[in-house]
Coordinates of N, CA, C and O in Angstrom, one line a residue:
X1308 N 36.7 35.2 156.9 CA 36.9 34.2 155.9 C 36.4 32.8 156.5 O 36.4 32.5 157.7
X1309 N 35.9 32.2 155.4 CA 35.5 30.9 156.0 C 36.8 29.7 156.4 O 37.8 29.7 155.6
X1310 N 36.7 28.9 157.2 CA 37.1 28.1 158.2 C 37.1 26.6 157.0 O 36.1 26.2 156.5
X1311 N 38.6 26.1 156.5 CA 38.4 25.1 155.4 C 38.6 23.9 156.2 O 39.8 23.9 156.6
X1312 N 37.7 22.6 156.8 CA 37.7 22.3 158.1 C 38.0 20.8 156.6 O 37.1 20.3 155.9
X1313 N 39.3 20.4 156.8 CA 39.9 18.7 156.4 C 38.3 18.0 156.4 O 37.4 18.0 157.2
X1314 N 38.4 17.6 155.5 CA 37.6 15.9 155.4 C 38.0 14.8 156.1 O 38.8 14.1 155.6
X1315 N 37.6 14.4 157.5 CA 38.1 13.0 158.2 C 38.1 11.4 157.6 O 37.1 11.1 157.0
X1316 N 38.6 10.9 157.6 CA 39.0 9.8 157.1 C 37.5 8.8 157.2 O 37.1 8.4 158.3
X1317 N 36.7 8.5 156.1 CA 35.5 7.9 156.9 C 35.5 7.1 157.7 O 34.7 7.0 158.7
X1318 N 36.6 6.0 157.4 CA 35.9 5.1 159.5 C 36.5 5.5 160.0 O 37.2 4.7 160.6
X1319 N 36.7 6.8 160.1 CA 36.9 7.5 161.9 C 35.7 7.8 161.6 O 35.0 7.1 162.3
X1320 N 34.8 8.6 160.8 CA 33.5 9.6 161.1 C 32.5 8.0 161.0 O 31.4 8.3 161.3
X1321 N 32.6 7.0 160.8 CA 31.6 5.4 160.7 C 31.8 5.4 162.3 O 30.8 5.6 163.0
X1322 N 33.0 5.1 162.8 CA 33.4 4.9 164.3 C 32.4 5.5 165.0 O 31.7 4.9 165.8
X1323 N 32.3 6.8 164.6 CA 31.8 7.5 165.9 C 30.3 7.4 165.6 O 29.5 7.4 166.6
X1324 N 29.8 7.3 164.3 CA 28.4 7.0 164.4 C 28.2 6.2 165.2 O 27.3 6.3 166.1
X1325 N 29.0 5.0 165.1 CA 28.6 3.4 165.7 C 28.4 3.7 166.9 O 27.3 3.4 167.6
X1326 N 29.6 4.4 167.3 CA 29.2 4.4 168.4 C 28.0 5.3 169.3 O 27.4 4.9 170.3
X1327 N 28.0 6.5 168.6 CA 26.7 7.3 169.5 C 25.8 6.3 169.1 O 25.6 5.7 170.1
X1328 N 25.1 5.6 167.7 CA 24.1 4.8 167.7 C 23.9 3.5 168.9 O 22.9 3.0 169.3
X1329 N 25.4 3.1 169.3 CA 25.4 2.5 170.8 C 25.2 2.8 172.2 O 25.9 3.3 173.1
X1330 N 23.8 2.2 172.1 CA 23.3 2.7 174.4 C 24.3 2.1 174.7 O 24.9 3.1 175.1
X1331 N 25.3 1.0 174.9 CA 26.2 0.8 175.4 C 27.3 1.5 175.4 O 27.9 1.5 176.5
X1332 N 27.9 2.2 174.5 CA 29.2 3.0 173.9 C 28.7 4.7 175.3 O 29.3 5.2 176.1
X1333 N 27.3 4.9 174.8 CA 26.9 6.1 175.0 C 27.2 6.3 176.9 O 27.6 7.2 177.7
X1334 N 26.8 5.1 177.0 CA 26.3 5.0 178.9 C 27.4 4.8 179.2 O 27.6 5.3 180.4
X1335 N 28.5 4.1 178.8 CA 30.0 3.6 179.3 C 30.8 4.7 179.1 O 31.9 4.9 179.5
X1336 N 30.0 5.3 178.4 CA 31.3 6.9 178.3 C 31.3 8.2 179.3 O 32.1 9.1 179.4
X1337 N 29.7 7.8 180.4 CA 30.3 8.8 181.7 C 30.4 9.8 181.2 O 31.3 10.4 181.6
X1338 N 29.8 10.6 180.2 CA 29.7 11.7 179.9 C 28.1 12.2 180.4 O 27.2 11.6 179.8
X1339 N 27.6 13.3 181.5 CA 26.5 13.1 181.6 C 25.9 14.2 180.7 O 24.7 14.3 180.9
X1340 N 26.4 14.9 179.9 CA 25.5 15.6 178.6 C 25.4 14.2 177.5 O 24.3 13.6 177.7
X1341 N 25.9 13.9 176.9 CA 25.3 12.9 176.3 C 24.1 11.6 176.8 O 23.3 10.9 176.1
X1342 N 24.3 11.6 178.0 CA 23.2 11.0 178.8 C 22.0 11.1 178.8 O 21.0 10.5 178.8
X1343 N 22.4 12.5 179.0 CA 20.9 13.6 179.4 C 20.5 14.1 177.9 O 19.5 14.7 177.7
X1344 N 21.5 13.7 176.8 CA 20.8 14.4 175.4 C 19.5 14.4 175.3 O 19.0 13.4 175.8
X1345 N 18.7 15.3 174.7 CA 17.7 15.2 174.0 C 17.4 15.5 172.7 O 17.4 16.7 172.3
X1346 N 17.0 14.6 171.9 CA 17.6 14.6 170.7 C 18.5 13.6 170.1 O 19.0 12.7 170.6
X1347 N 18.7 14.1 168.7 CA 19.9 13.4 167.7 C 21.1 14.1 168.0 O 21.2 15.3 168.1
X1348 N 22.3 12.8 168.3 CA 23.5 13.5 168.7 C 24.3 13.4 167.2 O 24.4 12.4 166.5
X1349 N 24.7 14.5 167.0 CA 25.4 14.3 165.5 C 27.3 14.8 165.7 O 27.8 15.7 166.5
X1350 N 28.2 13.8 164.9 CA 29.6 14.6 165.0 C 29.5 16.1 163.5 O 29.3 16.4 162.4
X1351 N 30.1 16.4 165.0 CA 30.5 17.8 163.3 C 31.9 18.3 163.6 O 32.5 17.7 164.5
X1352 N 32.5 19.1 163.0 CA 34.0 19.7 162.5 C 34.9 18.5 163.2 O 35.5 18.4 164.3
X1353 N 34.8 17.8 162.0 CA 35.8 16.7 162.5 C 37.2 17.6 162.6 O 37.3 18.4 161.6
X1354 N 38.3 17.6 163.4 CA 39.7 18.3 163.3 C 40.6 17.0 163.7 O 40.5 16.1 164.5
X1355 N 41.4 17.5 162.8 CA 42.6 16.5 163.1 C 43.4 16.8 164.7 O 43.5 18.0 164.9
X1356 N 44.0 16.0 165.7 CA 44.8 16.0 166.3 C 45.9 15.5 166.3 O 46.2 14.3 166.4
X1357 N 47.2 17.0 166.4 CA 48.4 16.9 166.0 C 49.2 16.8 167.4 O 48.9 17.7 168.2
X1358 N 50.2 15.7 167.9 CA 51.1 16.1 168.7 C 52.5 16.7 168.5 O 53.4 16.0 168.0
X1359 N 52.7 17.5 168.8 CA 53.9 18.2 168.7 C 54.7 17.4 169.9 O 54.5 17.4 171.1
X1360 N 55.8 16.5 169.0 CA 56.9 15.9 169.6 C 58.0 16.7 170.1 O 58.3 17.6 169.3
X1361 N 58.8 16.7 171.3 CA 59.7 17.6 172.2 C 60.5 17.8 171.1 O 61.0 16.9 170.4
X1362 N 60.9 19.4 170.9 CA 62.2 20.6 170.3 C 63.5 19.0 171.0 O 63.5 18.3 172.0
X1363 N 64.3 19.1 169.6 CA 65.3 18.5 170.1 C 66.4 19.4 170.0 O 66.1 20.3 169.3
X1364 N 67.5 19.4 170.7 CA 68.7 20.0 170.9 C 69.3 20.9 169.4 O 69.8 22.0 169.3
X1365 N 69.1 20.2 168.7 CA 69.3 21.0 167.3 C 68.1 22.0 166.9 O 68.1 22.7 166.0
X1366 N 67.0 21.9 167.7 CA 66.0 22.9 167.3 C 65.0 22.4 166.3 O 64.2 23.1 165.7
X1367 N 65.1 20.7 166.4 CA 64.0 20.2 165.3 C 62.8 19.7 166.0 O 62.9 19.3 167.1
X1368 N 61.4 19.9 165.1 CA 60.6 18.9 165.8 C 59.7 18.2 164.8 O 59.9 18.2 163.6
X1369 N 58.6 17.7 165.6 CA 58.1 17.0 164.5 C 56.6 17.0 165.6 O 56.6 16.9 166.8
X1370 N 55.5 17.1 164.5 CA 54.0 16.6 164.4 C 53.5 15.4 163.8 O 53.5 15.1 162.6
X1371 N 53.0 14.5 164.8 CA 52.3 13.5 164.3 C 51.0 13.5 164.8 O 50.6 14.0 165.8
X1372 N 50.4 12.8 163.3 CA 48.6 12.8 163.8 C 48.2 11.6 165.1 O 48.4 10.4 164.8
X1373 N 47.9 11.9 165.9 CA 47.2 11.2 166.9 C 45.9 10.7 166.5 O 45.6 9.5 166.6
X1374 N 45.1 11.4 166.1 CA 43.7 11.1 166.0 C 42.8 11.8 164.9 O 43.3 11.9 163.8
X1375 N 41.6 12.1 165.1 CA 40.8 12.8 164.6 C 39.5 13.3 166.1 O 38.9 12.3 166.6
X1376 N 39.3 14.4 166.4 CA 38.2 14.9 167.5 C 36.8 15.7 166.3 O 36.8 16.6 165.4
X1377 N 36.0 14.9 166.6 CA 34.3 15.3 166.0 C 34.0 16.1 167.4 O 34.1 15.6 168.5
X1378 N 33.4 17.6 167.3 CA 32.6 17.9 168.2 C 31.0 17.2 167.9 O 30.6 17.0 166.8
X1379 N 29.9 16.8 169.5 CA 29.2 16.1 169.2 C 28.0 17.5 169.1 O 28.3 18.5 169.6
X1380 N 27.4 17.4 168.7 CA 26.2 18.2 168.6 C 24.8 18.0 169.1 O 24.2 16.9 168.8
X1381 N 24.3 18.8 169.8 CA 22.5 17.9 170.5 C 21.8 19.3 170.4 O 21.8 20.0 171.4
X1382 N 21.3 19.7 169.1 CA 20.3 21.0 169.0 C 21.6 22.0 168.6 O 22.3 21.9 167.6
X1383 N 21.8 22.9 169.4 CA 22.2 24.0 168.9 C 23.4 24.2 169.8 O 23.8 25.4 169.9
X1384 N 24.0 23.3 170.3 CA 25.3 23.3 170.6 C 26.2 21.8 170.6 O 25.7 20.7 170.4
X1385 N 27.4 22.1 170.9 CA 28.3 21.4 171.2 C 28.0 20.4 172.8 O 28.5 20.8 173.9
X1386 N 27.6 19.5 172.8 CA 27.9 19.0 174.3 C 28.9 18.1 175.1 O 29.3 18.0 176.3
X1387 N 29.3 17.2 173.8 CA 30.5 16.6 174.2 C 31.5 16.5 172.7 O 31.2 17.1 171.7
X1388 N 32.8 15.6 172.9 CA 33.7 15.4 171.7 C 33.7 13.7 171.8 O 33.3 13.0 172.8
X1389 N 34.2 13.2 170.6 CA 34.0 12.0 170.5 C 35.8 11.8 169.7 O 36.0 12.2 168.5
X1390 N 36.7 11.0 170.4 CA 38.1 11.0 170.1 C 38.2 9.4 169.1 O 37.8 8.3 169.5
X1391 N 38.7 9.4 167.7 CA 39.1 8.4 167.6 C 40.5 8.9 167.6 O 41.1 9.9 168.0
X1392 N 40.9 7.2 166.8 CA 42.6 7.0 166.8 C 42.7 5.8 166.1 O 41.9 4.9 166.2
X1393 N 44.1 5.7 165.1 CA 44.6 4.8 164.6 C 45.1 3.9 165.4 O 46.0 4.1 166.3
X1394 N 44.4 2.6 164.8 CA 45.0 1.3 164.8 C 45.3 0.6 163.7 O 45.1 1.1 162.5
X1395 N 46.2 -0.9 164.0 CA 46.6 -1.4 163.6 C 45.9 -2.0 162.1 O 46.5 -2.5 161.1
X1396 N 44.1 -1.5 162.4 CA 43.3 -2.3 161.6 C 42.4 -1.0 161.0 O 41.5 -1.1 160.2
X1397 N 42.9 0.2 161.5 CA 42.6 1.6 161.0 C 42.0 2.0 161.8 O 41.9 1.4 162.8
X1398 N 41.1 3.6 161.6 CA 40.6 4.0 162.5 C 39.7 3.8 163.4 O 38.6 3.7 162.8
X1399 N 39.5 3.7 164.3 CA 38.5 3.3 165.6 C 38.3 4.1 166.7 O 39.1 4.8 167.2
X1400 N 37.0 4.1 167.0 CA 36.5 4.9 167.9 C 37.6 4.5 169.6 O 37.8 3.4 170.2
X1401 N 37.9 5.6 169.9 CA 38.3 6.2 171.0 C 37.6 6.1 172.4 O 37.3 5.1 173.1
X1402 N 37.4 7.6 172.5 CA 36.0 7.7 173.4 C 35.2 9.0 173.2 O 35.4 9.6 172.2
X1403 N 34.2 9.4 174.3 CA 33.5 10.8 174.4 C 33.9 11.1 175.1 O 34.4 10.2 175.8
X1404 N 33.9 12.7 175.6 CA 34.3 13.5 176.5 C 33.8 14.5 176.9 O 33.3 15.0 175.9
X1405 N 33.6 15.2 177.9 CA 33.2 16.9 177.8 C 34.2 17.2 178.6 O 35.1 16.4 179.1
X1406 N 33.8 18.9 178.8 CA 35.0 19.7 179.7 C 34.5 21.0 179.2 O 33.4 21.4 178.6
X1407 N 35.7 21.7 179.6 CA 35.7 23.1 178.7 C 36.8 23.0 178.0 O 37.5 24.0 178.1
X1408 N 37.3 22.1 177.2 CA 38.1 22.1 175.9 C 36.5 22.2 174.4 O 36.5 22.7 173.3
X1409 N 35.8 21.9 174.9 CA 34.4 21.8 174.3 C 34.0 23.2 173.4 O 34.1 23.6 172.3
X1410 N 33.6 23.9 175.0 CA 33.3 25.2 174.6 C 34.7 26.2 174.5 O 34.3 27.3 174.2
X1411 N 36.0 26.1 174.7 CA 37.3 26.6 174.1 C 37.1 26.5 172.3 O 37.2 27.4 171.5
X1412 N 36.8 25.3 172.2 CA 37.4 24.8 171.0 C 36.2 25.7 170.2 O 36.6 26.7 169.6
X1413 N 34.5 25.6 170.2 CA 33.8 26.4 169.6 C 34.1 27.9 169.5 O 33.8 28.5 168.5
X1414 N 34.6 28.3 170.4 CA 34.4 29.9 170.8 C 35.9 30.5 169.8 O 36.0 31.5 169.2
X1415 N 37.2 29.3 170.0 CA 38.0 29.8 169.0 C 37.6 29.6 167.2 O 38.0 30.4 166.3
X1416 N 37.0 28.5 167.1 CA 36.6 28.3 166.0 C 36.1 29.6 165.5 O 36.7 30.0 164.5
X1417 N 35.0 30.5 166.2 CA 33.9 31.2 166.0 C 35.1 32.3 165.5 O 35.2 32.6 164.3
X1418 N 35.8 32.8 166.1 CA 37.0 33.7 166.7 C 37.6 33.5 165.5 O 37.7 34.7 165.0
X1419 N 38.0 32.5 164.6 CA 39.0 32.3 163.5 C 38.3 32.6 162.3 O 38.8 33.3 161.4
X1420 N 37.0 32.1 162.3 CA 36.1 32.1 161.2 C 35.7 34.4 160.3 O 35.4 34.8 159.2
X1421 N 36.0 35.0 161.9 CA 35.9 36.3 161.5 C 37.5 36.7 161.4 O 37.8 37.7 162.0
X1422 N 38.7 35.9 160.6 CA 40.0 36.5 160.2 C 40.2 36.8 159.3 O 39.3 36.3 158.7
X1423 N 40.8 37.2 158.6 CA 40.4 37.7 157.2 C 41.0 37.2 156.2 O 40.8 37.5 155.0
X1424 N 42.2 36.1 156.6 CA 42.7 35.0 155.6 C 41.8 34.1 156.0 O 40.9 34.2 156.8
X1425 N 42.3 33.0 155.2 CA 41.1 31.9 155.4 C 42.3 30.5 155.6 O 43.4 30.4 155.0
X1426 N 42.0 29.6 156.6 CA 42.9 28.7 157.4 C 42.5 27.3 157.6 O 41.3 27.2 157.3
X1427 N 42.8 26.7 157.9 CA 42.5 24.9 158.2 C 42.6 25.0 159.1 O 43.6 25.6 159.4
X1428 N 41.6 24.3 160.5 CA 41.5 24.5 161.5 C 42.2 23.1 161.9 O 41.9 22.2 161.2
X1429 N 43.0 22.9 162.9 CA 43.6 21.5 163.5 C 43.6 21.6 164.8 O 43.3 22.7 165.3
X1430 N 43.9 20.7 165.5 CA 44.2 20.8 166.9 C 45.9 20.1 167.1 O 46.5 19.2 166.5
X1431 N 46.3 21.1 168.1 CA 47.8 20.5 168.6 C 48.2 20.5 169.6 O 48.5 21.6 170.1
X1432 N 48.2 19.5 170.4 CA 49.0 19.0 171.5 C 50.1 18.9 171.9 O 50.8 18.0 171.4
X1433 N 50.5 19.9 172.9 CA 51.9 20.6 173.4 C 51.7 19.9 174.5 O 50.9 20.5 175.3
X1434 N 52.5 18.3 175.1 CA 52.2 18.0 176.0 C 53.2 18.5 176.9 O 52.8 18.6 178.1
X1435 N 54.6 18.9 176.5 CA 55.3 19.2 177.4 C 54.9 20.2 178.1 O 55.2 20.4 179.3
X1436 N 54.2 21.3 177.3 CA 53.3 22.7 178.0 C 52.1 22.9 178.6 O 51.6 24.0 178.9
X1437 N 51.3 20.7 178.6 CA 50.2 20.8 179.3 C 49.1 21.8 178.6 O 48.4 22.5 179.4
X1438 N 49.1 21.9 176.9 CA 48.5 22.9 176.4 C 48.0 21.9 175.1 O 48.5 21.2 174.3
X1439 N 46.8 22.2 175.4 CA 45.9 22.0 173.5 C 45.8 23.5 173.2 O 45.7 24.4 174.1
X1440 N 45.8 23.8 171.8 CA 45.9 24.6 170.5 C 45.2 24.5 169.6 O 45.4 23.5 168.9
X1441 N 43.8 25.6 169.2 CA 43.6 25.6 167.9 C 45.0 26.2 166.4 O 45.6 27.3 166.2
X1442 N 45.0 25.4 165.9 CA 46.0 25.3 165.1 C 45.4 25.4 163.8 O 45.0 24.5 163.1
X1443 N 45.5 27.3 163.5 CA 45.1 27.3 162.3 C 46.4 27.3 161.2 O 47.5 27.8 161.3
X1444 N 46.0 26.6 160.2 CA 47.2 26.1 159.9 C 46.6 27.0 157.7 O 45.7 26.7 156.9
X1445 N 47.8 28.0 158.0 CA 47.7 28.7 156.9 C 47.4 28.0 154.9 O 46.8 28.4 153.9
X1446 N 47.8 27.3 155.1 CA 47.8 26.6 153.8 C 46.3 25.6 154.4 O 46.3 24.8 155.3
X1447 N 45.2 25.8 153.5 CA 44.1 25.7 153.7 C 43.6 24.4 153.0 O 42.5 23.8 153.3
X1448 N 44.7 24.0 151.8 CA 44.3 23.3 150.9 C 45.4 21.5 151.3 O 45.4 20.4 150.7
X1449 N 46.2 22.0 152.1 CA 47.1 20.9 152.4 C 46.5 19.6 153.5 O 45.6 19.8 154.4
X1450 N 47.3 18.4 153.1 CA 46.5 17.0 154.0 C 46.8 17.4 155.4 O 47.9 17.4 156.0
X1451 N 45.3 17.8 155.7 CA 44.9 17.6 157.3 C 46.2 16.7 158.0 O 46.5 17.2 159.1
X1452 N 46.6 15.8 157.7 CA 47.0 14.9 158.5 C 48.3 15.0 158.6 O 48.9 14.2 159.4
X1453 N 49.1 16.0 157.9 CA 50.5 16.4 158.1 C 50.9 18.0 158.1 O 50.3 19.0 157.7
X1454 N 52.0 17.6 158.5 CA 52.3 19.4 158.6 C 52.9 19.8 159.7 O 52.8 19.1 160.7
X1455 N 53.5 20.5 159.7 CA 54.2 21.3 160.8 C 54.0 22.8 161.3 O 54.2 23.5 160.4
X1456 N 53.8 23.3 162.0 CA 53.4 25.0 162.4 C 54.4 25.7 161.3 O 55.5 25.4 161.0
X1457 N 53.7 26.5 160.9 CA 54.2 27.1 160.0 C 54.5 29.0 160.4 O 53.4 29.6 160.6
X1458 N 55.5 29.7 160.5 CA 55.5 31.2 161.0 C 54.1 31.5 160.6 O 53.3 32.0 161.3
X1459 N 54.0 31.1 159.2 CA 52.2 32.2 158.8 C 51.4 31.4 159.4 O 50.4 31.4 158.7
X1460 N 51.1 30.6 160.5 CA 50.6 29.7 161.2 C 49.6 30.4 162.5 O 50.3 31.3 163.0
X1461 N 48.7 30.4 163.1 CA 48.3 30.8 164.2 C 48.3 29.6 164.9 O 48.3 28.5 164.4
X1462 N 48.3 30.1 166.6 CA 47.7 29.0 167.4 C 46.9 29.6 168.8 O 47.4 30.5 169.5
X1463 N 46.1 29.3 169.2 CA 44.7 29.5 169.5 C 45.1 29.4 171.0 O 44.3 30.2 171.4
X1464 N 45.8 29.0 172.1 CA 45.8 28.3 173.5 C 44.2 27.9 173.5 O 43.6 28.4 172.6
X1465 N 43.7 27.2 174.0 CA 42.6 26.0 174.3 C 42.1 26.5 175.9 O 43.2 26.4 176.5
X1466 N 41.5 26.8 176.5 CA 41.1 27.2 177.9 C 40.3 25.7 178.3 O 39.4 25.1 177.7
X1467 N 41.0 25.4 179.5 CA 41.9 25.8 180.5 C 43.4 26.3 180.2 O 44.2 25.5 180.6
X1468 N 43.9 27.3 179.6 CA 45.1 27.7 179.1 C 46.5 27.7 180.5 O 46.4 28.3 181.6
X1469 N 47.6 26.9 179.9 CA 48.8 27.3 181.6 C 48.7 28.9 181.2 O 48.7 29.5 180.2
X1470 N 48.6 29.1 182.9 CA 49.5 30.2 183.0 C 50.4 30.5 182.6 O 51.4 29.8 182.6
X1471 N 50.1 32.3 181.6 CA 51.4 32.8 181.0 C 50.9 33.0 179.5 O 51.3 33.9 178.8
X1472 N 50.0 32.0 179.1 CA 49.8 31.3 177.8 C 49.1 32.2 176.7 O 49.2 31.9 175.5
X1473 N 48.3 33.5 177.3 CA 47.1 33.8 176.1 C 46.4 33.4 175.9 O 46.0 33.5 174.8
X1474 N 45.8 32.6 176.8 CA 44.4 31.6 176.2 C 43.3 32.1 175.7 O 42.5 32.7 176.4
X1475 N 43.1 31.8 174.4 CA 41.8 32.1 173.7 C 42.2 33.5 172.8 O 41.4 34.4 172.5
X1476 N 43.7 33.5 172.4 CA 43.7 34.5 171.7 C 44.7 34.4 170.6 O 45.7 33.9 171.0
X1477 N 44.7 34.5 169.6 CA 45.3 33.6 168.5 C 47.0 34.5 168.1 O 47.1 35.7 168.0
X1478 N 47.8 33.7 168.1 CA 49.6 33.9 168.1 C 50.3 33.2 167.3 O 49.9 32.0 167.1
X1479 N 51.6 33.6 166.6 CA 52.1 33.2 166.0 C 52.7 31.7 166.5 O 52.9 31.3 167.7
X1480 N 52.9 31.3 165.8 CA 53.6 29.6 166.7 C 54.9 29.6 167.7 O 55.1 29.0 168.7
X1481 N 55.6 30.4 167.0 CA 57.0 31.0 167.8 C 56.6 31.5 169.2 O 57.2 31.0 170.1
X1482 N 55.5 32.3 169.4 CA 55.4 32.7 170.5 C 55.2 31.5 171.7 O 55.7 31.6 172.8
X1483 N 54.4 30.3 171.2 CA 54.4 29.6 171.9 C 55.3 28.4 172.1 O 55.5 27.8 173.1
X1484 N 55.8 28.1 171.0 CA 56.8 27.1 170.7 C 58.3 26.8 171.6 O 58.8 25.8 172.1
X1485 N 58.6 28.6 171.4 CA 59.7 29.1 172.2 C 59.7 28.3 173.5 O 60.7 27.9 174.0
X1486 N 58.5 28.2 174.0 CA 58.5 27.8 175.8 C 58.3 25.8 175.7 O 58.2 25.1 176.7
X1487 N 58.3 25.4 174.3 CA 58.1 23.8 174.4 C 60.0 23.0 175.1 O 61.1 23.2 174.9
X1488 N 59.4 22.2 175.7 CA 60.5 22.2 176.3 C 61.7 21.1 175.4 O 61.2 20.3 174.6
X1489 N 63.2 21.1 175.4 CA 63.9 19.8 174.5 C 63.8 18.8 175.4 O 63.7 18.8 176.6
X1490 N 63.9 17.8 174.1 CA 64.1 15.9 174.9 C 65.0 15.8 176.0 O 65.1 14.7 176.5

């Protein structure tokens, strides 16, 4: 099933133009694939990023949007990500990054796209688990920008996955949630 990937907010996707169109933005970001690009660097699958705030004692929690992550593109892959985030005056460019959250993040994408429901792809941040998540989030047609894991919910572990985790293999949210720690 195809992958229903949210519409980003446009000046977060203006942000990041600005900024790849900036030698200065580009060279200050210490990313050395974007350095070394050759070619047009383009953002693609903008996903929203969600933090999953600490299980409180009663068993409640809560997701807030942090950002929006564009993977950057130079030919036929992924080489770096480009982070915005809300401010006070709306969205604004963040920074660039590589790693292997990069190629995690494509390879589950790729991984989700052959499931046989069809899902909204997000990212979620389990900081107390030191874990990013692709966060396919069952209701395909709901605002990117809110929501909470839902049981019909998958979640992806992100490689470098902690130990224990399943990394790169998609689980109900419970499985992983269970281990988030309370306030």
């Amino acid at each position: 099933m195809p992958l229903h990937v949210p519409p980003a907010p446009a000046p977060a996707l203006r942000s990041v133009l600005t900024a790849l169109g900036s030698p200065t933005a580009v060279r200050e970001a210490r990313t050395p694939s974007l350095r070394a690009a050759q070619g047009p660097a383009t953002p693609e699958l903008p996903l929203p990023v969600h933090v999953l705030d600490p299980i409180t004692p009663e068993g409640g929690s809560a997701t807030r949007l942090a950002g929006w992550r564009f993977l950057i593109r130079c030919g036929d892959r992924a080489v770096a990500a480009a982070d915005t985030m809300l401010t006070p005056d709306g969205w604004a460019f963040s920074h660039f990054f590589e790693g292997p959250y990069i190629a995690s993040t494509e390879q589950a994408l790729h991984q989700a796209e052959a499931l046989q429901q069809a899902y909204q792809p997000r990212l979620l941040s389990l900081p107390g688990l030191y874990m990013l998540a692709l966060w396919l989030h069952g209701d395909h047609t709901a605002d990117g920008a809110e929501g909470h894991p839902a049981a019909t919910d998958l979640l992806v572990p992100l490689a470098p996955a902690p130990k224990g985790s399943r990394g790169g293999r998609p689980v109900p949210p419970c499985q992983i949630l269970w281990q988030h720690p309370a306030s």
